[in-house]
Short mmCIF file of C-alpha atoms and ligand atoms in Angstrom, two decimals:
data_model
loop_
_atom_site.label_atom_id
_atom_site.label_comp_id
_atom_site.label_asym_id
_atom_site.label_seq_id
_atom_site.Cartn_x
_atom_site.Cartn_y
_atom_site.Cartn_z
CA MET A 6 101.50 89.58 136.52
CA THR A 7 97.97 89.31 135.15
CA THR A 8 97.62 87.04 132.12
CA LEU A 9 94.93 86.28 129.58
CA ALA A 10 94.51 82.61 128.62
CA VAL A 11 93.84 82.18 124.91
CA HIS A 12 92.19 78.93 123.79
CA ASN A 13 91.66 77.38 120.36
CA PRO A 14 87.80 77.08 120.05
CA ALA A 15 88.12 74.24 117.54
CA THR A 16 90.00 71.97 119.99
CA GLY A 17 89.62 73.55 123.43
CA ALA A 18 93.41 73.46 123.84
CA LYS A 19 95.18 76.44 125.40
CA ILE A 20 97.30 78.30 122.89
CA THR A 21 99.08 80.72 125.22
CA ASP A 22 98.82 83.00 128.22
CA LEU A 23 99.31 86.64 127.16
CA PRO A 24 100.51 89.33 129.53
CA ALA A 25 97.39 91.35 130.31
CA ASP A 26 96.67 94.95 131.24
CA ASN A 27 95.06 96.17 134.47
CA ALA A 28 93.71 99.52 135.74
CA VAL A 29 97.16 100.85 136.43
CA SER A 30 98.71 99.93 133.10
CA VAL A 31 95.65 101.25 131.23
CA ALA A 32 95.95 104.62 132.98
CA ALA A 33 99.66 104.80 132.07
CA ARG A 34 98.97 103.94 128.37
CA ALA A 35 96.20 106.53 128.30
CA ALA A 36 98.50 109.25 129.79
CA ALA A 37 101.23 108.34 127.32
CA ALA A 38 98.79 108.48 124.40
CA ARG A 39 97.54 111.95 125.60
CA ALA A 40 101.14 113.20 125.68
CA ALA A 41 102.11 111.76 122.33
CA GLN A 42 98.97 112.70 120.29
CA PRO A 43 99.80 116.37 119.45
CA ALA A 44 103.08 115.47 117.85
CA TRP A 45 101.32 112.82 115.81
CA ALA A 46 98.68 115.26 114.71
CA ALA A 47 101.43 117.70 113.72
CA THR A 48 103.25 115.06 111.65
CA PRO A 49 102.76 115.75 107.95
CA LEU A 50 99.90 113.83 106.43
CA ALA A 51 102.25 112.36 103.88
CA THR A 52 104.25 110.72 106.71
CA ARG A 53 101.10 109.38 108.38
CA LYS A 54 100.09 107.93 104.96
CA ALA A 55 103.49 106.42 104.45
CA CYS A 56 103.11 104.53 107.78
CA ILE A 57 99.75 103.15 106.76
CA THR A 58 101.15 102.17 103.35
CA GLN A 59 103.97 100.32 105.14
CA PHE A 60 101.44 98.68 107.41
CA ARG A 61 99.60 97.46 104.32
CA ALA A 62 102.84 96.00 102.99
CA GLY A 63 103.36 94.21 106.30
CA VAL A 64 99.91 92.68 106.07
CA VAL A 65 100.70 91.46 102.53
CA ARG A 66 104.06 90.10 103.61
CA ASP A 67 102.81 88.24 106.67
CA LEU A 68 99.33 87.31 105.31
CA GLU A 69 99.65 83.55 105.78
CA GLN A 70 100.90 83.79 109.33
CA LEU A 71 98.23 86.40 110.27
CA ALA A 72 95.50 84.24 108.79
CA ALA A 73 96.71 81.25 110.72
CA THR A 74 96.73 83.18 114.00
CA MET A 75 93.29 84.44 113.45
CA THR A 76 92.01 80.93 112.63
CA ARG A 77 93.66 79.40 115.62
CA GLU A 78 92.18 81.80 118.13
CA THR A 79 88.71 82.35 116.58
CA GLY A 80 88.02 79.04 114.75
CA LYS A 81 87.37 80.95 111.45
CA PRO A 82 87.98 78.74 108.47
CA ILE A 83 91.39 79.55 107.00
CA LYS A 84 90.11 80.58 103.59
CA MET A 85 87.77 83.11 105.28
CA SER A 86 90.73 84.39 107.36
CA ARG A 87 92.66 84.97 104.13
CA ASN A 88 89.54 86.61 102.56
CA GLU A 89 89.32 89.00 105.49
CA LEU A 90 92.95 90.04 105.15
CA ASN A 91 92.72 90.50 101.44
CA GLY A 92 89.49 92.45 101.94
CA LEU A 93 91.30 94.67 104.42
CA LEU A 94 93.75 95.78 101.75
CA GLY A 95 90.93 97.33 99.71
CA ARG A 96 89.69 99.19 102.78
CA ILE A 97 93.18 100.53 103.48
CA ASP A 98 93.50 101.70 99.83
CA PHE A 99 90.14 103.48 100.08
CA PHE A 100 91.19 105.39 103.23
CA LEU A 101 94.57 106.27 101.66
CA GLU A 102 92.90 107.54 98.47
CA GLU A 103 90.33 109.60 100.28
CA ILE A 104 92.15 111.02 103.29
CA GLU A 105 93.65 114.09 101.69
CA LEU A 106 90.27 115.45 100.45
CA SER A 107 88.60 114.49 103.70
CA VAL A 108 90.96 116.47 105.91
CA ALA A 109 91.60 119.40 103.52
CA THR A 110 90.52 122.74 105.06
CA GLU A 111 87.47 123.97 103.20
CA THR A 112 86.89 127.64 102.36
CA VAL A 113 83.08 128.07 102.36
CA TYR A 114 82.90 131.85 102.08
CA ASP A 115 85.49 134.46 100.87
CA GLU A 116 84.10 137.93 100.26
CA GLY A 117 84.80 141.52 101.19
CA GLY A 118 87.83 140.64 103.36
CA MET A 119 85.91 138.03 105.31
CA THR A 120 86.89 134.37 104.95
CA GLU A 121 85.16 131.36 106.53
CA GLN A 122 86.84 128.00 106.75
CA ILE A 123 86.18 124.58 108.13
CA GLN A 124 89.17 122.78 109.47
CA HIS A 125 89.08 119.07 110.25
CA THR A 126 90.90 118.56 113.50
CA PRO A 127 91.52 115.16 115.17
CA LEU A 128 89.26 114.30 118.11
CA GLY A 129 92.41 113.53 120.21
CA VAL A 130 92.71 110.21 122.03
CA VAL A 131 90.10 107.71 121.01
CA ALA A 132 89.20 104.30 122.51
CA ASN A 133 88.47 101.38 120.17
CA ILE A 134 86.79 98.52 122.00
CA SER A 135 86.36 95.69 119.48
CA ALA A 136 84.69 92.38 118.66
CA TRP A 137 86.34 89.13 117.62
CA ASN A 138 84.31 87.93 114.60
CA TYR A 139 86.10 90.06 111.98
CA PRO A 140 88.92 91.40 114.09
CA TRP A 141 90.93 92.89 111.29
CA PHE A 142 87.91 94.57 109.69
CA VAL A 143 86.31 95.99 112.81
CA GLY A 144 89.63 96.95 114.36
CA CYS A 145 90.98 98.68 111.28
CA ASN A 146 87.72 100.40 110.32
CA VAL A 147 88.57 102.56 113.36
CA ILE A 148 92.31 102.39 113.72
CA ILE A 149 93.31 103.31 110.11
CA PRO A 150 91.14 106.44 109.65
CA ALA A 151 91.67 107.51 113.30
CA LEU A 152 95.50 107.40 112.84
CA LEU A 153 95.38 109.03 109.40
CA THR A 154 93.33 111.95 110.85
CA GLY A 155 95.91 112.49 113.62
CA ASN A 156 94.36 110.73 116.62
CA ALA A 157 96.06 108.48 119.10
CA VAL A 158 94.30 105.14 119.51
CA LEU A 159 93.84 103.04 122.66
CA TYR A 160 92.74 99.72 121.11
CA LYS A 161 91.12 96.99 123.21
CA PRO A 162 90.71 93.92 121.04
CA SER A 163 88.35 91.23 122.08
CA GLU A 164 89.79 88.73 124.51
CA TYR A 165 88.80 86.19 121.78
CA ALA A 166 91.04 87.85 119.19
CA ALA A 167 93.84 89.26 121.45
CA MET A 168 96.65 87.66 119.43
CA THR A 169 95.32 89.30 116.29
CA GLY A 170 95.06 92.60 118.18
CA LEU A 171 98.74 92.38 119.05
CA GLU A 172 99.59 91.58 115.44
CA ILE A 173 97.78 94.72 114.26
CA ALA A 174 99.71 96.83 116.78
CA ARG A 175 103.02 95.08 115.92
CA LEU A 176 102.67 95.82 112.22
CA LEU A 177 101.66 99.46 112.87
CA HIS A 178 104.66 100.01 115.16
CA GLU A 179 107.00 98.37 112.61
CA ALA A 180 105.55 100.66 109.96
CA GLY A 181 106.52 103.72 112.04
CA VAL A 182 103.46 104.60 114.10
CA PRO A 183 104.82 105.61 117.52
CA ARG A 184 104.09 103.07 120.30
CA ASP A 185 102.30 105.72 122.45
CA VAL A 186 100.16 106.75 119.58
CA MET A 187 98.80 103.23 119.02
CA ALA A 188 98.44 101.13 122.15
CA CYS A 189 96.95 97.63 122.29
CA LEU A 190 95.40 96.79 125.71
CA ILE A 191 94.96 93.12 126.46
CA GLY A 192 92.23 91.75 128.65
CA THR A 193 88.54 91.08 129.17
CA GLY A 194 85.68 93.54 129.70
CA GLU A 195 87.35 94.77 132.88
CA VAL A 196 90.13 96.31 130.84
CA GLY A 197 87.48 97.86 128.70
CA THR A 198 85.84 99.40 131.81
CA ALA A 199 89.21 100.67 132.98
CA LEU A 200 89.72 102.27 129.52
CA LEU A 201 86.41 104.10 129.73
CA ALA A 202 87.42 105.67 133.00
CA GLN A 203 90.35 107.44 131.33
CA GLN A 204 90.36 110.96 129.86
CA ILE A 205 89.43 110.04 126.29
CA ASP A 206 87.82 112.06 123.43
CA GLY A 207 85.81 109.35 121.75
CA VAL A 208 84.67 105.72 122.11
CA PHE A 209 84.23 103.52 119.02
CA PHE A 210 82.79 100.22 120.03
CA THR A 211 81.89 97.07 118.08
CA GLY A 212 80.13 94.32 120.02
CA SER A 213 76.86 93.18 121.54
CA VAL A 214 73.85 95.36 122.41
CA ALA A 215 74.23 94.42 126.13
CA THR A 216 77.83 95.72 126.25
CA GLY A 217 76.93 98.75 124.07
CA ARG A 218 74.40 99.74 126.68
CA LYS A 219 76.98 99.54 129.47
CA ILE A 220 79.40 101.57 127.41
CA ALA A 221 76.87 104.27 126.67
CA GLN A 222 76.08 104.40 130.39
CA ALA A 223 79.75 104.53 131.41
CA VAL A 224 80.52 107.55 129.23
CA SER A 225 77.25 109.33 129.46
CA GLY A 226 78.58 112.20 131.61
CA LYS A 227 81.75 112.71 129.59
CA PHE A 228 80.18 114.51 126.55
CA ILE A 229 82.47 112.70 124.11
CA LYS A 230 81.80 111.09 120.77
CA LEU A 231 80.20 107.69 121.12
CA GLN A 232 79.79 105.17 118.24
CA LEU A 233 78.21 101.83 118.79
CA GLU A 234 78.26 99.15 116.03
CA LEU A 235 76.04 96.40 117.51
CA GLY A 236 74.19 93.24 116.52
CA GLY A 237 71.49 92.54 114.02
CA LYS A 238 68.68 90.14 113.11
CA ASP A 239 69.03 90.75 109.40
CA PRO A 240 66.09 89.77 107.18
CA THR A 241 65.87 88.95 103.47
CA TYR A 242 62.75 88.54 101.41
CA VAL A 243 62.68 86.28 98.36
CA ALA A 244 59.92 87.33 96.03
CA ASP A 245 57.98 85.12 93.75
CA ASP A 246 59.78 86.19 90.61
CA ALA A 247 63.23 85.29 92.02
CA ASP A 248 65.17 82.22 90.87
CA PRO A 249 64.72 79.91 93.84
CA LYS A 250 67.96 78.03 93.33
CA ALA A 251 70.21 81.04 92.85
CA ALA A 252 68.61 82.85 95.79
CA ALA A 253 68.89 79.77 98.05
CA GLU A 254 72.58 79.32 97.22
CA SER A 255 73.34 83.01 97.78
CA LEU A 256 71.38 83.15 101.05
CA ALA A 257 72.72 79.94 102.44
CA ASP A 258 76.21 81.48 102.08
CA GLY A 259 74.95 84.70 103.60
CA ALA A 260 73.52 82.83 106.62
CA MET A 261 76.37 80.36 107.23
CA TYR A 262 79.55 82.21 106.10
CA ASN A 263 81.93 82.63 109.03
CA THR A 264 79.83 79.96 110.72
CA GLY A 265 77.02 82.53 111.01
CA GLN A 266 79.10 84.74 113.21
CA SER A 267 78.81 87.98 111.19
CA CYS A 268 76.97 91.05 112.34
CA CYS A 269 75.37 91.12 108.91
CA SER A 270 74.70 87.43 108.55
CA VAL A 271 71.31 86.70 107.12
CA GLU A 272 69.31 85.71 110.20
CA ARG A 273 65.72 85.55 108.89
CA ILE A 274 64.39 84.62 105.51
CA TYR A 275 60.89 85.29 104.24
CA VAL A 276 59.89 83.44 101.00
CA HIS A 277 56.88 84.09 98.82
CA GLU A 278 54.52 81.11 99.06
CA ALA A 279 54.69 80.60 95.28
CA ILE A 280 58.41 79.51 95.40
CA HIS A 281 58.67 78.62 99.07
CA ASP A 282 59.05 74.85 98.77
CA ALA A 283 61.52 74.97 95.87
CA PHE A 284 63.59 77.59 97.67
CA VAL A 285 63.65 75.54 100.93
CA GLN A 286 64.71 72.40 99.09
CA HIS A 287 67.62 74.19 97.37
CA PHE A 288 68.60 75.87 100.60
CA VAL A 289 68.80 72.64 102.59
CA ASP A 290 70.71 70.94 99.71
CA THR A 291 73.22 73.79 99.74
CA VAL A 292 73.69 73.72 103.53
CA LYS A 293 74.13 69.99 103.52
CA GLY A 294 77.01 70.48 101.11
CA PHE A 295 78.94 72.71 103.49
CA ALA A 296 82.02 70.94 104.84
CA ALA A 297 82.54 71.29 108.52
CA GLY A 298 85.84 70.43 110.17
CA ASP A 299 89.35 71.63 110.98
CA PRO A 300 89.36 75.35 110.42
CA MET A 301 92.97 75.14 109.28
CA SER A 302 91.99 72.92 106.34
CA ASP A 303 91.47 74.65 102.96
CA GLY A 304 88.29 72.65 102.32
CA THR A 305 86.48 73.73 105.53
CA TYR A 306 83.46 75.99 105.28
CA ILE A 307 81.86 75.64 108.71
CA GLY A 308 84.31 76.33 111.49
CA ALA A 309 84.13 76.44 115.25
CA ILE A 310 81.85 78.61 117.43
CA THR A 311 84.32 81.13 118.90
CA ARG A 312 82.69 81.73 122.27
CA ALA A 313 81.48 78.62 124.12
CA PRO A 314 78.54 80.44 125.87
CA GLN A 315 77.01 81.01 122.45
CA LEU A 316 76.32 77.24 122.19
CA ASP A 317 73.76 77.72 124.98
CA VAL A 318 72.04 80.47 123.06
CA LEU A 319 71.84 78.26 119.92
CA ASP A 320 70.50 75.30 121.97
CA ALA A 321 67.83 77.50 123.50
CA GLN A 322 66.72 78.93 120.16
CA VAL A 323 66.52 75.46 118.68
CA ALA A 324 64.54 74.07 121.65
CA ASP A 325 62.18 77.07 121.63
CA ALA A 326 61.59 76.77 117.83
CA LYS A 327 60.87 73.05 118.10
CA ALA A 328 58.53 73.55 121.10
CA ARG A 329 56.59 76.19 119.14
CA GLY A 330 56.08 73.90 116.14
CA ALA A 331 58.90 74.76 113.66
CA THR A 332 60.04 72.05 111.31
CA LEU A 333 63.70 71.06 111.60
CA LEU A 334 65.22 70.38 108.20
CA ALA A 335 68.93 70.13 109.00
CA GLY A 336 71.21 70.03 111.99
CA GLY A 337 69.66 71.11 115.30
CA ALA A 338 72.39 70.06 117.71
CA ARG A 339 75.97 70.60 118.84
CA GLY A 340 78.74 69.00 116.83
CA ALA A 341 81.08 66.47 118.49
CA GLY A 342 83.82 67.95 120.64
CA PRO A 343 86.39 68.71 121.81
CA GLY A 344 86.05 72.39 121.03
CA ASN A 345 82.79 74.43 120.30
CA TRP A 346 80.85 73.05 117.41
CA TYR A 347 77.30 73.49 116.12
CA GLN A 348 75.69 71.78 113.13
CA PRO A 349 74.38 74.04 110.38
CA THR A 350 70.73 74.19 111.30
CA VAL A 351 67.69 75.00 109.13
CA PHE A 352 64.07 75.44 110.25
CA SER A 353 60.94 76.14 108.18
CA ASN A 354 57.44 76.80 109.53
CA VAL A 355 58.78 79.46 111.86
CA ASN A 356 57.05 82.58 113.10
CA HIS A 357 57.71 85.67 115.23
CA THR A 358 56.73 84.01 118.47
CA MET A 359 60.05 82.19 118.28
CA GLU A 360 63.36 83.51 119.65
CA LEU A 361 65.01 82.21 116.48
CA MET A 362 63.15 84.94 114.55
CA LYS A 363 63.62 87.72 117.13
CA GLU A 364 67.02 87.65 118.82
CA GLU A 365 70.47 87.50 117.17
CA SER A 366 71.66 83.83 116.85
CA PHE A 367 75.23 84.54 115.89
CA GLY A 368 75.71 81.01 114.72
CA PRO A 369 74.97 78.63 111.84
CA ILE A 370 71.16 78.51 112.33
CA ILE A 371 68.35 80.01 110.28
CA GLY A 372 64.56 80.18 110.10
CA ILE A 373 62.69 80.34 106.77
CA GLN A 374 59.11 81.76 106.96
CA LYS A 375 56.46 81.55 104.21
CA VAL A 376 54.78 84.84 103.31
CA SER A 377 51.83 85.79 101.07
CA GLY A 378 53.44 88.79 99.37
CA ASP A 379 55.45 92.01 99.55
CA ALA A 380 53.34 93.77 102.21
CA GLU A 381 53.60 90.91 104.69
CA ALA A 382 57.32 90.61 104.01
CA VAL A 383 57.97 94.34 104.76
CA GLN A 384 55.83 94.16 107.89
CA LEU A 385 57.80 91.11 109.21
CA MET A 386 61.20 92.55 108.20
CA ASN A 387 60.45 95.68 110.20
CA ASP A 388 59.15 93.71 113.23
CA THR A 389 62.46 93.95 115.09
CA HIS A 390 64.33 96.14 117.48
CA TYR A 391 67.46 95.87 115.29
CA GLY A 392 68.17 97.46 111.93
CA LEU A 393 71.56 96.61 110.47
CA THR A 394 70.86 95.23 107.02
CA ALA A 395 67.93 93.92 104.98
CA GLY A 396 67.56 92.55 101.48
CA VAL A 397 65.26 91.44 98.70
CA TYR A 398 65.68 88.98 95.86
CA THR A 399 63.56 89.82 92.81
CA ARG A 400 64.13 90.21 89.05
CA ASP A 401 62.21 93.58 89.24
CA GLU A 402 64.37 96.52 90.19
CA ALA A 403 61.38 98.85 90.73
CA ARG A 404 59.79 96.34 93.03
CA ALA A 405 63.05 96.03 95.00
CA GLN A 406 63.23 99.79 95.27
CA ARG A 407 59.60 100.05 96.61
CA ILE A 408 60.31 97.34 99.19
CA LEU A 409 63.74 98.52 100.34
CA GLU A 410 62.58 102.12 100.78
CA LYS A 411 60.13 100.88 103.45
CA VAL A 412 62.65 98.84 105.32
CA ASN A 413 64.36 100.29 108.38
CA ALA A 414 68.06 99.36 108.13
CA GLY A 415 71.46 100.93 107.78
CA SER A 416 72.21 98.96 104.61
CA VAL A 417 69.85 97.41 102.08
CA TYR A 418 70.69 94.81 99.45
CA TRP A 419 69.14 93.90 96.09
CA ASN A 420 69.95 90.33 95.00
CA CYS A 421 72.92 90.17 97.34
CA CYS A 422 73.55 89.91 101.09
CA ASP A 423 76.20 89.91 103.88
CA ARG A 424 78.22 92.45 102.01
CA VAL A 425 80.25 95.48 103.19
CA SER A 426 81.91 98.08 100.96
CA PRO A 427 84.58 100.57 102.07
CA ARG A 428 82.90 103.14 99.80
CA LEU A 429 79.54 103.02 101.63
CA PRO A 430 78.72 104.01 105.28
CA TRP A 431 78.31 101.07 107.62
CA SER A 432 75.68 101.87 110.23
CA GLY A 433 72.59 100.60 111.99
CA VAL A 434 69.27 101.87 113.24
CA GLY A 435 67.52 100.89 116.48
CA ASP A 436 69.51 98.52 118.69
CA SER A 437 72.00 97.97 115.86
CA GLY A 438 73.76 101.08 116.98
CA VAL A 439 74.66 104.75 116.49
CA GLY A 440 77.27 106.36 114.35
CA LEU A 441 79.07 104.78 111.43
CA THR A 442 82.39 103.54 109.96
CA LEU A 443 83.63 103.32 106.38
CA SER A 444 82.98 105.68 103.41
CA THR A 445 84.23 109.24 103.62
CA TYR A 446 81.79 109.82 106.53
CA GLY A 447 83.75 107.11 108.34
CA ILE A 448 86.83 109.35 107.99
CA ASP A 449 85.00 112.53 109.01
CA THR A 450 83.83 110.84 112.16
CA PHE A 451 87.29 110.91 113.62
CA THR A 452 87.55 114.67 113.20
CA ARG A 453 85.91 117.69 114.71
CA PRO A 454 84.94 120.46 112.29
CA LYS A 455 86.49 123.59 113.66
CA ALA A 456 84.98 126.88 112.38
CA TRP A 457 87.34 129.70 111.42
CA HIS A 458 86.05 133.29 110.92
CA LEU A 459 88.83 135.34 109.46
CA ARG A 460 88.59 139.10 108.81
CA GLN A 461 91.47 140.86 107.11
CA ALA A 462 92.60 143.88 109.14
CA GLY A 463 91.15 146.95 107.48
P1 NAD B 18 80.88 91.79 123.41
O1 NAD B 18 79.95 92.89 123.61
O2 NAD B 18 80.82 90.56 124.26
O3 NAD B 18 82.37 92.31 123.52
C1 NAD B 18 82.91 93.39 122.65
C2 NAD B 18 84.08 94.06 123.36
O4 NAD B 18 83.61 94.70 124.54
C3 NAD B 18 85.14 93.08 123.84
O5 NAD B 18 86.44 93.60 123.53
C4 NAD B 18 84.96 92.98 125.32
O6 NAD B 18 86.08 92.61 126.09
C5 NAD B 18 84.48 94.39 125.65
N1 NAD B 18 83.70 94.58 126.85
C6 NAD B 18 82.83 93.66 127.46
N2 NAD B 18 82.30 94.22 128.57
C7 NAD B 18 82.72 95.46 128.64
C8 NAD B 18 82.42 96.54 129.53
N3 NAD B 18 81.55 96.44 130.58
N4 NAD B 18 83.03 97.74 129.30
C9 NAD B 18 83.86 97.89 128.24
N5 NAD B 18 84.19 96.90 127.38
C10 NAD B 18 83.62 95.70 127.57
O7 NAD B 18 80.74 91.36 121.83
P2 NAD B 18 81.49 90.22 120.98
O8 NAD B 18 81.02 88.88 121.43
O9 NAD B 18 82.95 90.50 120.98
O10 NAD B 18 80.96 90.51 119.56
C11 NAD B 18 79.81 90.00 118.96
C12 NAD B 18 78.75 91.08 118.74
O11 NAD B 18 79.34 92.08 118.00
C13 NAD B 18 77.56 90.57 117.97
O12 NAD B 18 76.36 91.07 118.55
C14 NAD B 18 77.76 91.20 116.63
O13 NAD B 18 76.56 91.38 115.88
C15 NAD B 18 78.42 92.45 116.99
N6 NAD B 18 79.19 93.01 115.81
C16 NAD B 18 78.64 94.15 115.24
C17 NAD B 18 79.28 94.65 114.13
C18 NAD B 18 78.79 95.87 113.40
O14 NAD B 18 79.47 96.41 112.55
N7 NAD B 18 77.58 96.35 113.66
C19 NAD B 18 80.44 94.07 113.65
C20 NAD B 18 80.91 92.97 114.27
C21 NAD B 18 80.25 92.45 115.41
#
């Protein structure tokens, strides 16, 4: 039997060997999903909603255990695991509140015996290939609306969050979602590749740009719905009228929360020269106050780096920044093992020749660059091939509006950062991806609008 070894990134110790999928089992699960989907789509919406309500109750009931599982396999600090699960409840509530209106058939014309309607039919069988950094969020952003709209889901959690993936499936099955309608496929990228070879009606992917490209190529001839939620190099500008202390505290959290392993982590900071030095001082003070350590401990803020290879990326960015003249103000090296650890790292005197300011770090490191004003800040914020989020800190709302209108990003923030709302669409431009999740658009995306032309017999 094929197995997947799961390790604790905070200690390096093996947690378990999970039974894994292979090309044959993936094909069987896909065929079963295809066979089961029509009956699920024909199940009354009230029954599908009841299943998701029951799933929500299961999350609440098992929250401590689910948080501990996520922390053990990803190294996420336990408080942040609890935050993610509690945040998930609000997302589920949003989907449950909106689903009826979203799938209701719309009559758009009704005159002279002619009626025109739009029906929201499920896509069919959808693949959800997912990342590990917020496994409940990114998994359920797809799974919940896809199931509510009548799709079957073939879910491939990340190999770094596979135990969490199995927990999501377990709770859905316990809540009444048929096993063949919601399948969890365990394995590495090879299982993802096998999944893409099946007859599927949509691919919803969260992960890196490199894998996103492979997925786009793999399904290019299938003419199916493709959504890619990819990385970012998210910038924030702190204007001269901002409170340097408040902005620094907020942005240090935005850069280092989840040990910097968020798609919408603040990854570049531009600060007006008038308040640059004060901001940097407060930022470094805040970062130095972050407690690193056992992710299972309530007091821990900086946890482990989930994927060991990312340590090499962080080392390379640090070495490149130093070589190009950046000033190291905190950290700058791996933490002591065993396990995967990196010190919270802050650089000033950075510029766009440095990898640190160009490519996603996905770790607890940040560059702070001095700018002369709004125009330079906007030019630098847009100097990227990504476009997930961008923000500005200023007391002046009109100024924020002017700046954010010019910024190319899926989400923009005024005096806040690293924030996702179930009510707003989550999307990126450029290499940050195509398509979206969340909001009512993130429900519609799992349906196909079918046009009905109905003429009464004369
Ligand atoms: P990854 O690309 O390494 O893996 C993502 C998933 O793809 C995993 O399940 C993996 O097994 C699978 N996979 C790998 N190769 C494959 C292949 N050839 N075919 C099919 N599937 C394959 O990404 P990751 O390390 O899990 O996630 C980190 C990345 O995700 C970061 O870049 C982060 O910014 C991004 N992310 C984006 C969002 C967003 O909403 N935009 C949210 C979370 C994470």
